[in-house]
């Protein structure tokens, strides 16, 4: 370090340890950084003070950044590593090539900035007049070194912006970008260079915001810098298009699309974001106009991007836009298997089976081989449309195609047979699955589908036969399957003894545990044959015989069935049983249940019972 430069920072003005900490109180340094400077004897470089005065080291700036700057300054010889080393270096001349031009410019105005802070704390400014002038540094820096320092500075600025977003301070980016602009102005760039630098700052900020999904903040940053970035570059407009698509701002999407197209041909990802914008707004005409522009730019969409675009149209229920893409020259590469499956599923879910069939025929004529998923989608479309004949043809085509049908194909086709009331064919299909091996073995969904089909028809023998097959195969049963099986006892009237026999048989043979829902189904079956006493006995002994605690709503269901079945005198008996059950379980009947029973008694002319329930209701409210 030169003698003049060393003496300028070892003058009495900077050696006054009692006054300088007061001047630093209003700076942006933390207490930790202030103490470190005091211990170092304040032998720091003018560049460091300049950055301090400009607010570069604000409170949010992490300490590692300060340490990195200090490390860089030490390497360049800006200030000694310690007070001891600084005293040893006095009198030694330094190589002027180690001092950057920016350092020299900072020397010129550093004294003024620090003097202002000094006077703000009531100190005498006379000591600064005695300080020697800043040294004249030779301007011998090469263009390559200047370029390296410029790139290094730009990288540091982008790191600062990204750090702010990572720490959840994206709302501060406009202020940080303004500060970065002020620091860049110190390099005396021309207007074009400043626009390029600010565009790079904007791109780094947008990329950081996109990674953290801070899309509204990203658009706010653009609004802040829109008048200073000029035409920017394609990367900036691509990121802005993505952010506007994520926020659903259709107007901005159109604006950024035009700016992106002005920079050249967009990429496949840009094409996907463009389709997203128009799919959200259902703007088919706008998509046609944009596709014409893209065609003029020579865009040829790849298969992966096209599949993503079709998926977006399907999720937004904008299948008319998918047809526009399918028939446009930009998408001349055509559909692959994934694309056909995506469009077929979308049309099947939208209730357009004919369009789904047409796509399948185009699929076959394109030379591509349909996959197992393709046949599954087509089977679903046929069954949802109740086109069982076409479903039968599709399943036969699947068998001839050389593909191996899986359990999903068999179960889907079985649902079609069940809806067509062809239970014999469905049973035969189950036997075919049992005879096969591998992925076609029936699972719980298959058995549940067939059990429900027999139960809905009241075919209890068919239900028991299917459950036996499930037990022989070793498929674990589901508690819901007991409720499905018992529903078959309600399909047509059945004697109470037979209903109980079926329930006990399923519990013993298949180890199925009844629930409150099961009791509700059994009460409904008893009501069909007016087996009121049997139903009441079952509820009285359900906890001992079935291991199920009866809820008040089941008693209320039986009371309502008695009132509808012209057996109103049993309503009071049901109420007494309900009161007893709740008392045994340590429960209290709520007002709603008492009120409903009271209304039932009143509607069937049971005035005495209604008065009794009313008194009970009054006691409950008093308690």
Coordinates of C-alpha atoms in Angstrom, one line a residue:
X1 CA 0.0 0.0 0.0
X2 CA 1.3 3.5 -0.8
X3 CA 2.5 5.8 1.9
X4 CA -0.2 8.4 1.1
X5 CA -3.0 5.9 1.0
X6 CA -1.9 4.4 4.4
X7 CA -1.6 7.8 6.1
X8 CA -5.0 8.9 4.9
X9 CA -6.5 6.1 7.1
X10 CA -4.1 6.4 10.0
X11 CA -4.8 10.1 10.5
X12 CA -6.2 11.3 13.9
X13 CA -9.6 11.6 12.3
X14 CA -9.8 7.8 11.9
X15 CA -7.8 7.0 15.0
X16 CA -10.2 8.6 17.3
X17 CA -11.8 5.5 18.7
X18 CA -14.1 7.4 21.0
X19 CA -15.8 9.4 18.2
X20 CA -15.9 7.1 15.2
X21 CA -18.3 4.5 16.7
X22 CA -20.7 7.4 17.2
X23 CA -20.5 8.2 13.5
X24 CA -21.2 4.6 12.7
X25 CA -24.4 4.4 14.9
X26 CA -26.5 5.7 12.0
X27 CA -25.0 3.4 9.4
X28 CA -26.5 0.2 8.2
X29 CA -24.0 -2.0 10.0
X30 CA -25.1 -4.4 12.7
X31 CA -23.6 -4.2 16.2
X32 CA -21.5 -7.3 15.4
X33 CA -20.0 -5.6 12.3
X34 CA -19.4 -2.3 14.2
X35 CA -17.5 -4.0 17.0
X36 CA -15.4 -5.9 14.4
X37 CA -14.4 -2.5 12.8
X38 CA -13.5 -0.9 16.1
X39 CA -11.3 -3.9 17.1
X40 CA -9.6 -3.7 13.6
X41 CA -8.5 -0.1 14.4
X42 CA -10.6 1.3 11.5
X43 CA -7.8 0.7 9.0
X44 CA -10.2 -0.2 6.3
X45 CA -10.3 0.9 2.6
X46 CA -12.1 3.8 1.1
X47 CA -14.0 1.3 -1.1
X48 CA -15.4 -0.4 2.0
X49 CA -16.5 2.9 3.5
X50 CA -18.1 3.9 0.2
X51 CA -20.2 0.8 0.1
X52 CA -21.1 1.3 3.7
X53 CA -22.3 4.8 3.1
X54 CA -24.3 3.7 0.0
X55 CA -26.3 1.2 2.1
X56 CA -24.8 -1.9 0.5
X57 CA -24.4 -3.7 3.8
X58 CA -27.9 -3.4 5.1
X59 CA -29.2 -5.3 8.1
X60 CA -30.7 -8.1 6.0
X61 CA -27.4 -8.8 4.3
X62 CA -25.9 -12.1 5.8
X63 CA -22.5 -12.0 7.4
X64 CA -20.9 -14.4 4.9
X65 CA -21.3 -11.7 2.2
X66 CA -19.5 -9.2 4.4
X67 CA -16.7 -11.7 5.0
X68 CA -16.4 -12.5 1.3
X69 CA -16.1 -8.8 0.5
X70 CA -13.5 -8.4 3.2
X71 CA -11.6 -11.4 1.9
X72 CA -11.6 -9.9 -1.6
X73 CA -10.3 -6.5 -0.3
X74 CA -7.5 -8.2 1.6
X75 CA -6.3 -10.1 -1.6
X76 CA -6.3 -6.8 -3.5
X77 CA -4.3 -5.1 -0.8
X78 CA -7.0 -2.6 0.0
X79 CA -6.3 -2.8 3.8
X80 CA -4.1 -4.9 6.1
X81 CA -5.3 -8.1 7.7
X82 CA -4.9 -6.8 11.2
X83 CA -3.7 -3.6 13.0
X84 CA -0.3 -5.3 13.7
X85 CA 0.2 -6.3 10.1
X86 CA -0.9 -2.8 9.0
X87 CA 1.8 -1.2 11.2
X88 CA 4.4 -3.5 9.6
X89 CA 3.3 -2.5 6.1
X90 CA 3.7 1.3 6.6
X91 CA 6.2 2.8 4.3
X92 CA 6.0 0.1 1.7
X93 CA 4.9 1.0 -1.8
X94 CA 2.1 -1.1 -3.3
X95 CA 1.7 -2.1 -6.9
X96 CA -0.8 0.3 -8.5
X97 CA -2.1 -2.6 -10.7
X98 CA -3.7 -4.1 -7.6
X99 CA -6.0 -1.0 -7.2
X100 CA -9.0 -1.1 -9.6
X101 CA -10.3 2.0 -11.4
X102 CA -13.5 1.7 -9.4
X103 CA -11.5 1.9 -6.2
X104 CA -9.8 5.1 -7.5
X105 CA -13.2 6.7 -8.3
X106 CA -14.5 5.7 -4.9
X107 CA -11.5 7.5 -3.2
X108 CA -12.6 10.8 -4.7
X109 CA -16.0 11.1 -3.0
X110 CA -15.4 8.8 0.0
X111 CA -14.2 11.6 2.2
X112 CA -17.2 13.7 1.6
X113 CA -19.6 10.9 2.4
X114 CA -17.9 10.0 5.6
X115 CA -17.6 13.7 6.6
X116 CA -21.3 14.1 6.4
X117 CA -21.8 11.1 8.7
X118 CA -19.1 12.6 11.0
X119 CA -20.8 16.0 11.2
X120 CA -24.2 14.5 11.8
X121 CA -23.0 13.2 15.1
X122 CA -21.8 16.7 16.3
X123 CA -18.0 16.1 15.6
X124 CA -15.5 18.7 14.3
X125 CA -14.8 18.5 10.6
X126 CA -11.5 20.4 10.9
X127 CA -9.6 17.1 11.2
X128 CA -10.7 16.1 7.7
X129 CA -9.2 19.3 6.2
X130 CA -5.8 18.1 7.4
X131 CA -6.1 14.8 5.7
X132 CA -4.0 14.4 2.5
X133 CA -5.8 14.2 -0.8
X134 CA -6.6 10.9 -2.4
X135 CA -3.7 9.5 -4.4
X136 CA -3.8 9.5 -8.2
X137 CA -4.0 6.0 -9.4
X138 CA -2.7 5.2 -12.9
X139 CA -5.4 4.0 -15.3
X140 CA -3.5 1.1 -16.6
X141 CA -6.1 -1.6 -16.1
X142 CA -6.5 -3.8 -19.2
X143 CA -9.9 -4.3 -20.9
X144 CA -9.9 -8.0 -19.9
X145 CA -9.5 -7.2 -16.2
X146 CA -12.2 -4.6 -16.4
X147 CA -14.6 -7.1 -18.1
X148 CA -13.7 -9.7 -15.4
X149 CA -14.5 -7.2 -12.6
X150 CA -17.8 -6.2 -14.4
X151 CA -18.9 -9.8 -14.7
X152 CA -17.9 -10.5 -11.1
X153 CA -19.9 -7.4 -9.9
X154 CA -23.0 -8.5 -12.0
X155 CA -22.8 -12.0 -10.5
X156 CA -22.7 -10.6 -6.9
X157 CA -25.7 -8.4 -7.6
X158 CA -27.7 -11.4 -8.9
X159 CA -26.7 -13.4 -5.8
X160 CA -28.0 -10.7 -3.6
X161 CA -31.3 -10.6 -5.4
X162 CA -31.7 -14.4 -5.2
X163 CA -30.8 -14.4 -1.5
X164 CA -33.6 -11.9 -0.8
X165 CA -36.1 -14.2 -2.5
X166 CA -34.9 -17.3 -0.7
X167 CA -35.2 -15.5 2.7
X168 CA -38.9 -14.6 1.9
X169 CA -38.2 -10.9 1.1
X170 CA -39.3 -10.8 -2.5
X171 CA -41.4 -7.7 -1.6
X172 CA -38.1 -5.8 -1.2
X173 CA -36.8 -6.6 -4.7
X174 CA -37.9 -3.2 -6.2
X175 CA -35.8 -1.4 -3.7
X176 CA -32.9 -3.8 -4.1
X177 CA -33.0 -3.4 -7.9
X178 CA -32.9 0.4 -7.6
X179 CA -29.9 0.1 -5.3
X180 CA -28.2 -2.3 -7.9
X181 CA -28.9 0.3 -10.6
X182 CA -27.2 3.0 -8.5
X183 CA -24.2 0.9 -8.0
X184 CA -24.0 0.0 -11.7
X185 CA -24.1 3.7 -12.6
X186 CA -20.7 4.1 -10.9
X187 CA -19.2 2.3 -13.9
X188 CA -20.2 5.1 -16.3
X189 CA -22.1 2.7 -18.6
X190 CA -23.9 4.0 -21.7
X191 CA -27.7 3.7 -21.9
X192 CA -27.6 0.5 -23.9
X193 CA -25.3 -1.2 -21.4
X194 CA -27.5 -0.1 -18.5
X195 CA -30.6 -1.6 -20.2
X196 CA -28.8 -4.9 -20.6
X197 CA -27.6 -4.9 -17.0
X198 CA -31.1 -4.1 -15.7
X199 CA -32.5 -6.8 -17.9
X200 CA -30.1 -9.3 -16.4
X201 CA -31.0 -8.2 -12.9
X202 CA -34.7 -8.6 -13.8
X203 CA -34.1 -12.1 -15.3
X204 CA -32.3 -13.2 -12.1
X205 CA -35.1 -11.8 -9.9
X206 CA -37.8 -13.5 -12.1
X207 CA -36.0 -16.8 -12.0
X208 CA -35.7 -16.7 -8.2
X209 CA -39.3 -15.7 -7.8
X210 CA -40.4 -18.5 -10.2
X211 CA -38.5 -21.1 -8.2
X212 CA -40.2 -19.9 -5.0
X213 CA -43.6 -19.6 -6.8
X214 CA -43.8 -15.9 -6.0
X215 CA -45.5 -15.1 -9.3
X216 CA -47.4 -11.9 -8.3
X217 CA -44.2 -10.5 -6.9
X218 CA -42.5 -11.3 -10.2
X219 CA -45.0 -9.4 -12.2
X220 CA -44.7 -6.5 -9.8
X221 CA -41.0 -6.4 -10.4
X222 CA -41.5 -6.2 -14.1
X223 CA -43.9 -3.3 -13.7
X224 CA -41.2 -1.5 -11.7
X225 CA -38.5 -2.0 -14.4
X226 CA -40.6 -2.1 -17.6
X227 CA -39.6 1.4 -18.6
X228 CA -35.8 0.7 -18.1
X229 CA -35.1 -2.6 -19.7
X230 CA -35.9 -1.8 -23.4
X231 CA -36.5 -4.9 -25.5
X232 CA -34.7 -7.1 -23.0
X233 CA -34.2 -10.7 -24.3
X234 CA -36.2 -13.8 -24.9
X235 CA -35.3 -15.3 -21.5
X236 CA -37.0 -12.4 -19.7
X237 CA -40.2 -12.6 -21.8
X238 CA -40.3 -16.4 -21.5
X239 CA -40.2 -16.2 -17.7
X240 CA -42.8 -13.4 -17.6
X241 CA -45.1 -15.5 -19.8
X242 CA -44.7 -18.4 -17.4
X243 CA -45.5 -16.2 -14.4
X244 CA -48.6 -14.7 -16.0
X245 CA -49.8 -18.1 -17.0
X246 CA -49.4 -19.3 -13.4
X247 CA -51.4 -16.3 -12.1
X248 CA -54.1 -16.7 -14.8
X249 CA -53.5 -13.1 -16.1
X250 CA -54.7 -13.6 -19.7
X251 CA -54.1 -10.0 -20.8
X252 CA -50.5 -10.2 -19.7
X253 CA -50.0 -13.5 -21.4
X254 CA -51.0 -12.0 -24.7
X255 CA -48.7 -9.1 -24.2
X256 CA -45.7 -11.2 -23.3
X257 CA -46.4 -13.6 -26.1
X258 CA -46.1 -10.8 -28.6
X259 CA -42.9 -9.6 -27.1
X260 CA -41.5 -13.1 -27.0
X261 CA -42.4 -13.7 -30.7
X262 CA -40.7 -10.4 -31.6
X263 CA -37.4 -11.9 -30.2
X264 CA -37.6 -15.0 -32.4
X265 CA -39.1 -18.4 -32.4
X266 CA -40.4 -19.6 -29.0
X267 CA -39.5 -22.9 -27.5
X268 CA -41.7 -25.9 -26.7
X269 CA -42.1 -24.8 -23.1
X270 CA -43.2 -21.4 -24.3
X271 CA -45.7 -23.0 -26.5
X272 CA -47.2 -24.9 -23.6
X273 CA -47.5 -21.7 -21.6
X274 CA -49.2 -19.9 -24.5
X275 CA -51.7 -22.8 -24.8
X276 CA -52.4 -22.5 -21.0
X277 CA -53.3 -18.9 -21.3
X278 CA -55.8 -19.4 -24.1
X279 CA -57.2 -22.6 -22.5
X280 CA -58.0 -20.7 -19.3
X281 CA -59.8 -18.0 -21.2
X282 CA -61.4 -20.4 -23.8
X283 CA -60.2 -18.0 -26.5
X284 CA -60.2 -20.2 -29.6
X285 CA -59.9 -17.2 -32.0
X286 CA -56.9 -15.8 -30.1
X287 CA -55.2 -19.2 -30.2
X288 CA -55.7 -19.4 -34.0
X289 CA -54.1 -15.9 -34.5
X290 CA -51.2 -16.8 -32.3
X291 CA -50.7 -20.1 -34.1
X292 CA -50.5 -18.3 -37.4
X293 CA -47.8 -16.1 -35.9
X294 CA -45.9 -19.1 -34.7
X295 CA -46.2 -20.8 -38.0
X296 CA -44.6 -17.7 -39.7
X297 CA -41.7 -18.0 -37.2
X298 CA -41.2 -21.6 -38.3
X299 CA -42.1 -23.3 -35.0
X300 CA -42.4 -27.0 -35.1
X301 CA -43.8 -28.3 -31.8
X302 CA -42.2 -31.5 -30.4
X303 CA -44.3 -34.5 -29.3
X304 CA -43.7 -34.0 -25.5
X305 CA -44.8 -30.3 -25.6
X306 CA -47.8 -31.2 -27.7
X307 CA -48.9 -33.9 -25.3
X308 CA -48.6 -31.4 -22.4
X309 CA -50.7 -28.9 -24.4
X310 CA -53.4 -31.5 -24.9
X311 CA -53.3 -32.4 -21.2
X312 CA -53.8 -28.7 -20.3
X313 CA -56.8 -28.4 -22.7
X314 CA -58.3 -31.5 -21.2
X315 CA -57.9 -30.3 -17.6
X316 CA -59.4 -26.9 -18.6
X317 CA -62.3 -28.6 -20.5
X318 CA -61.3 -26.7 -23.6
X319 CA -61.4 -29.6 -26.1
X320 CA -62.3 -27.2 -28.9
X321 CA -58.8 -25.7 -28.5
X322 CA -57.3 -29.2 -28.6
X323 CA -59.0 -29.7 -32.0
X324 CA -57.4 -26.4 -33.2
X325 CA -54.0 -27.7 -32.2
X326 CA -54.6 -31.1 -33.7
X327 CA -55.4 -29.7 -37.1
X328 CA -52.7 -27.0 -37.3
X329 CA -49.5 -27.1 -39.3
X330 CA -47.4 -26.1 -36.3
X331 CA -48.3 -29.5 -34.8
X332 CA -47.3 -31.4 -38.0
X333 CA -45.4 -34.0 -36.0
X334 CA -48.8 -35.5 -35.1
X335 CA -50.0 -37.4 -32.1
X336 CA -48.2 -40.3 -30.5
X337 CA -49.7 -43.0 -28.2
X338 CA -49.7 -40.7 -25.2
X339 CA -51.4 -37.9 -27.1
X340 CA -54.2 -40.1 -28.4
X341 CA -54.8 -41.5 -24.9
X342 CA -55.0 -38.0 -23.4
X343 CA -57.5 -36.8 -26.0
X344 CA -59.6 -40.0 -25.8
X345 CA -59.8 -39.9 -22.0
X346 CA -60.8 -36.2 -22.2
X347 CA -63.6 -36.8 -24.6
X348 CA -64.8 -39.9 -22.7
X349 CA -65.0 -37.9 -19.5
X350 CA -66.7 -35.0 -21.3
X351 CA -69.4 -37.4 -22.5
X352 CA -68.4 -37.5 -26.2
X353 CA -68.2 -41.2 -26.9
X354 CA -68.4 -40.7 -30.7
X355 CA -65.4 -38.4 -30.7
X356 CA -63.6 -41.0 -28.6
X357 CA -64.4 -43.7 -31.1
X358 CA -63.3 -41.5 -34.0
X359 CA -59.9 -40.9 -32.4
X360 CA -59.5 -44.6 -31.8
X361 CA -60.1 -45.2 -35.5
X362 CA -57.5 -42.5 -36.4
X363 CA -55.2 -44.2 -33.9
X364 CA -55.5 -47.5 -35.7
X365 CA -55.0 -45.9 -39.1
X366 CA -51.9 -43.9 -38.1
X367 CA -49.7 -47.0 -37.9
X368 CA -49.3 -46.8 -34.1
X369 CA -50.1 -49.7 -31.9
X370 CA -52.8 -49.0 -29.2
X371 CA -51.6 -49.7 -25.6
X372 CA -53.4 -51.5 -22.8
X373 CA -54.4 -48.1 -21.4
X374 CA -56.0 -47.2 -24.8
X375 CA -58.3 -50.2 -24.6
X376 CA -59.1 -49.3 -20.9
X377 CA -60.1 -45.8 -21.9
X378 CA -62.3 -47.0 -24.8
X379 CA -64.0 -49.6 -22.5
X380 CA -64.8 -46.9 -20.0
X381 CA -66.2 -44.7 -22.7
X382 CA -68.4 -47.5 -24.1
X383 CA -69.8 -48.5 -20.7
X384 CA -70.5 -44.9 -19.6
X385 CA -72.4 -44.4 -22.8
X386 CA -74.2 -47.7 -22.2
X387 CA -73.0 -49.0 -25.6
X388 CA -72.5 -52.5 -24.4
X389 CA -72.2 -54.0 -27.9
X390 CA -69.3 -51.8 -28.7
X391 CA -67.8 -52.6 -25.3
X392 CA -68.0 -56.3 -26.3
X393 CA -66.3 -55.6 -29.6
X394 CA -63.6 -53.6 -27.9
X395 CA -62.9 -56.4 -25.4
X396 CA -62.7 -58.9 -28.2
X397 CA -60.3 -56.6 -30.1
X398 CA -58.1 -56.4 -27.0
X399 CA -57.9 -60.2 -26.9
X400 CA -56.9 -60.4 -30.6
X401 CA -54.4 -57.5 -30.3
X402 CA -51.7 -59.6 -28.7
X403 CA -51.9 -57.5 -25.5
X404 CA -52.6 -59.3 -22.3
X405 CA -55.8 -58.0 -20.6
X406 CA -55.3 -57.1 -16.9
X407 CA -57.7 -57.2 -14.0
X408 CA -58.8 -53.6 -14.7
X409 CA -59.9 -54.5 -18.2
X410 CA -61.8 -57.5 -17.0
X411 CA -63.4 -55.6 -14.1
X412 CA -64.4 -52.8 -16.4
X413 CA -66.0 -55.1 -18.9
X414 CA -67.7 -56.9 -16.1
X415 CA -69.3 -53.6 -15.0
X416 CA -70.7 -53.3 -18.5
X417 CA -72.2 -56.8 -18.3
X418 CA -73.7 -56.0 -15.0
X419 CA -75.3 -52.8 -16.3
X420 CA -76.6 -54.8 -19.2
X421 CA -78.2 -57.2 -16.7
X422 CA -76.2 -60.1 -18.0
X423 CA -75.2 -61.7 -14.7
X424 CA -74.6 -65.1 -16.2
X425 CA -72.0 -63.6 -18.6
X426 CA -70.5 -61.7 -15.7
X427 CA -70.2 -65.0 -13.6
X428 CA -68.6 -66.7 -16.6
X429 CA -66.1 -63.9 -16.9
X430 CA -65.2 -64.3 -13.2
X431 CA -64.6 -68.0 -13.8
X432 CA -62.4 -67.1 -16.8
X433 CA -60.4 -64.8 -14.6
X434 CA -60.0 -67.4 -11.9
X435 CA -58.7 -69.9 -14.5
X436 CA -56.1 -67.5 -15.8
X437 CA -52.9 -66.5 -14.1
X438 CA -50.9 -63.4 -13.6
X439 CA -52.4 -59.9 -13.7
X440 CA -55.9 -61.2 -14.5
X441 CA -56.7 -62.7 -11.1
X442 CA -59.8 -61.0 -9.6
X443 CA -59.3 -58.6 -6.8
X444 CA -61.5 -57.1 -4.1
X445 CA -63.0 -54.5 -6.6
X446 CA -64.0 -57.3 -9.0
X447 CA -65.7 -59.3 -6.2
X448 CA -67.4 -56.3 -4.8
X449 CA -68.8 -55.4 -8.3
X450 CA -70.3 -58.9 -8.7
X451 CA -71.6 -59.1 -5.2
X452 CA -73.4 -55.8 -5.6
X453 CA -74.9 -57.0 -8.9
X454 CA -76.4 -60.1 -7.3
X455 CA -77.5 -58.2 -4.2
X456 CA -79.3 -55.6 -6.3
X457 CA -81.3 -58.4 -7.9
X458 CA -82.1 -60.0 -4.6
X459 CA -80.1 -63.1 -5.6
X460 CA -78.8 -64.1 -2.1
X461 CA -77.5 -67.5 -3.4
X462 CA -75.5 -65.7 -6.1
X463 CA -74.0 -63.4 -3.4
X464 CA -73.0 -66.4 -1.2
X465 CA -71.5 -68.1 -4.3
X466 CA -69.3 -65.2 -5.2
X467 CA -68.2 -64.7 -1.6
X468 CA -67.2 -68.4 -1.4
X469 CA -65.1 -67.9 -4.5
X470 CA -63.4 -64.9 -2.9
X471 CA -62.8 -66.9 0.3
X472 CA -61.2 -69.8 -1.8
X473 CA -58.9 -67.4 -3.6
X474 CA -57.8 -65.9 -0.3
X475 CA -58.8 -62.3 -1.0
X476 CA -59.3 -60.4 2.2
X477 CA -62.8 -59.2 2.7
X478 CA -64.0 -55.7 3.4
X479 CA -66.4 -54.7 6.1
X480 CA -68.5 -52.9 3.5
X481 CA -69.1 -56.1 1.6
X482 CA -71.3 -57.3 4.5
X483 CA -73.5 -54.3 4.1
X484 CA -73.7 -54.8 0.3
X485 CA -74.6 -58.5 0.8
X486 CA -77.3 -57.7 3.4
X487 CA -78.8 -55.1 1.0
X488 CA -79.9 -58.1 -1.0
X489 CA -82.4 -59.0 1.7
X490 CA -84.1 -55.7 1.1
X491 CA -84.5 -56.2 -2.7
X492 CA -87.6 -58.2 -2.1
X493 CA -89.5 -59.2 1.1
X494 CA -87.8 -61.9 3.1
X495 CA -88.8 -63.6 6.3
X496 CA -87.1 -62.3 9.5
X497 CA -85.7 -65.7 10.3
X498 CA -84.0 -66.0 6.9
X499 CA -82.6 -62.5 7.2
X500 CA -81.0 -63.4 10.6
X501 CA -79.8 -66.7 9.1
X502 CA -78.0 -64.9 6.3
X503 CA -76.4 -62.5 8.7
X504 CA -75.2 -65.2 11.1
X505 CA -73.9 -67.3 8.1
X506 CA -71.8 -64.4 6.7
X507 CA -70.5 -63.5 10.2
X508 CA -69.4 -67.1 10.9
X509 CA -68.2 -68.3 7.5
X510 CA -66.5 -65.1 6.2
X511 CA -65.5 -63.5 9.6
X512 CA -67.4 -60.3 8.8
X513 CA -68.3 -58.0 11.7
X514 CA -71.6 -56.0 11.5
X515 CA -71.8 -52.3 12.1
X516 CA -74.5 -49.8 12.9
X517 CA -75.1 -49.5 9.1
X518 CA -75.7 -53.3 9.1
X519 CA -78.3 -53.0 11.8
X520 CA -80.1 -50.3 9.8
X521 CA -80.2 -52.5 6.8
X522 CA -81.6 -55.4 8.8
X523 CA -84.3 -53.2 10.4
X524 CA -85.3 -52.1 6.9
X525 CA -85.6 -55.8 5.8
X526 CA -87.7 -56.6 8.9
X527 CA -90.0 -53.6 8.2
X528 CA -90.9 -55.0 4.8
X529 CA -92.5 -58.0 6.4
X530 CA -93.9 -56.0 9.4
X531 CA -91.7 -58.0 11.8
X532 CA -91.8 -55.3 14.4
X533 CA -91.3 -57.4 17.5
X534 CA -88.4 -59.3 15.9
X535 CA -86.8 -56.0 15.0
X536 CA -87.2 -54.6 18.6
X537 CA -85.8 -57.8 20.1
X538 CA -82.8 -57.6 17.8
X539 CA -82.1 -54.0 18.9
X540 CA -82.5 -54.9 22.6
X541 CA -80.0 -57.7 22.3
X542 CA -77.7 -56.4 19.6
X543 CA -74.9 -55.6 22.0
X544 CA -74.8 -59.1 23.4
X545 CA -75.5 -61.1 20.2
X546 CA -73.7 -59.0 17.6
X547 CA -71.3 -56.9 19.6
X548 CA -72.8 -53.6 18.2
X549 CA -73.9 -50.6 20.3
X550 CA -77.2 -49.4 18.9
X551 CA -77.4 -45.7 18.2
X552 CA -80.6 -43.7 18.9
X553 CA -81.1 -43.1 15.2
X554 CA -81.7 -46.9 14.6
X555 CA -84.5 -46.8 17.2
X556 CA -85.9 -43.7 15.6
X557 CA -85.8 -45.5 12.2
X558 CA -87.9 -48.4 13.7
X559 CA -90.3 -45.9 15.3
X560 CA -90.9 -44.2 11.9
X561 CA -91.4 -47.6 10.2
X562 CA -94.0 -48.5 12.8
X563 CA -95.9 -45.3 12.3
X564 CA -95.9 -45.8 8.5
X565 CA -96.9 -49.4 8.9
X566 CA -100.1 -48.6 10.8
X567 CA -98.6 -50.0 14.0
X568 CA -98.6 -46.8 16.0
X569 CA -99.0 -48.5 19.4
X570 CA -95.5 -49.8 19.1
X571 CA -94.0 -46.4 18.9
X572 CA -94.1 -46.0 22.7
X573 CA -92.5 -49.5 23.1
X574 CA -89.6 -48.4 20.8
X575 CA -89.2 -45.2 22.7
X576 CA -89.0 -47.1 26.0
X577 CA -86.4 -49.5 24.5
X578 CA -84.4 -46.5 23.2
X579 CA -84.5 -44.8 26.6
X580 CA -83.4 -48.0 28.3
X581 CA -80.5 -48.5 25.9
X582 CA -79.2 -45.0 26.2
X583 CA -79.4 -45.2 30.0
X584 CA -77.4 -48.5 30.0
X585 CA -74.8 -47.0 27.8
X586 CA -74.6 -43.9 30.0
X587 CA -75.9 -41.6 27.4
X588 CA -78.7 -39.0 27.3
X589 CA -81.1 -38.6 24.5
X590 CA -80.9 -35.2 22.9
X591 CA -83.8 -32.8 22.4
X592 CA -83.9 -33.4 18.7
X593 CA -84.6 -37.2 19.1
X594 CA -87.2 -36.6 21.8
X595 CA -88.9 -34.0 19.7
X596 CA -89.1 -36.3 16.6
X597 CA -90.6 -39.1 18.7
X598 CA -93.1 -36.6 20.2
X599 CA -94.1 -35.5 16.7
X600 CA -94.5 -39.2 15.6
X601 CA -96.8 -39.9 18.6
X602 CA -98.8 -36.8 17.9
X603 CA -99.3 -37.6 14.2
X604 CA -100.6 -41.1 14.9
X605 CA -102.9 -40.0 17.7
X606 CA -100.9 -41.3 20.7
X607 CA -101.8 -38.3 23.0
X608 CA -100.9 -40.1 26.2
X609 CA -97.5 -41.1 24.9
X610 CA -96.9 -37.7 23.4
X611 CA -97.7 -36.1 26.8
X612 CA -95.2 -38.4 28.5
X613 CA -92.5 -37.6 26.0
X614 CA -93.2 -33.9 26.4
X615 CA -92.7 -34.2 30.1
X616 CA -89.5 -36.1 29.6
X617 CA -88.4 -33.4 27.1
X618 CA -89.1 -30.7 29.7
X619 CA -87.0 -32.5 32.4
X620 CA -84.1 -32.9 29.9
X621 CA -84.2 -29.2 29.2
X622 CA -84.3 -28.3 32.9
X623 CA -81.2 -30.4 33.6

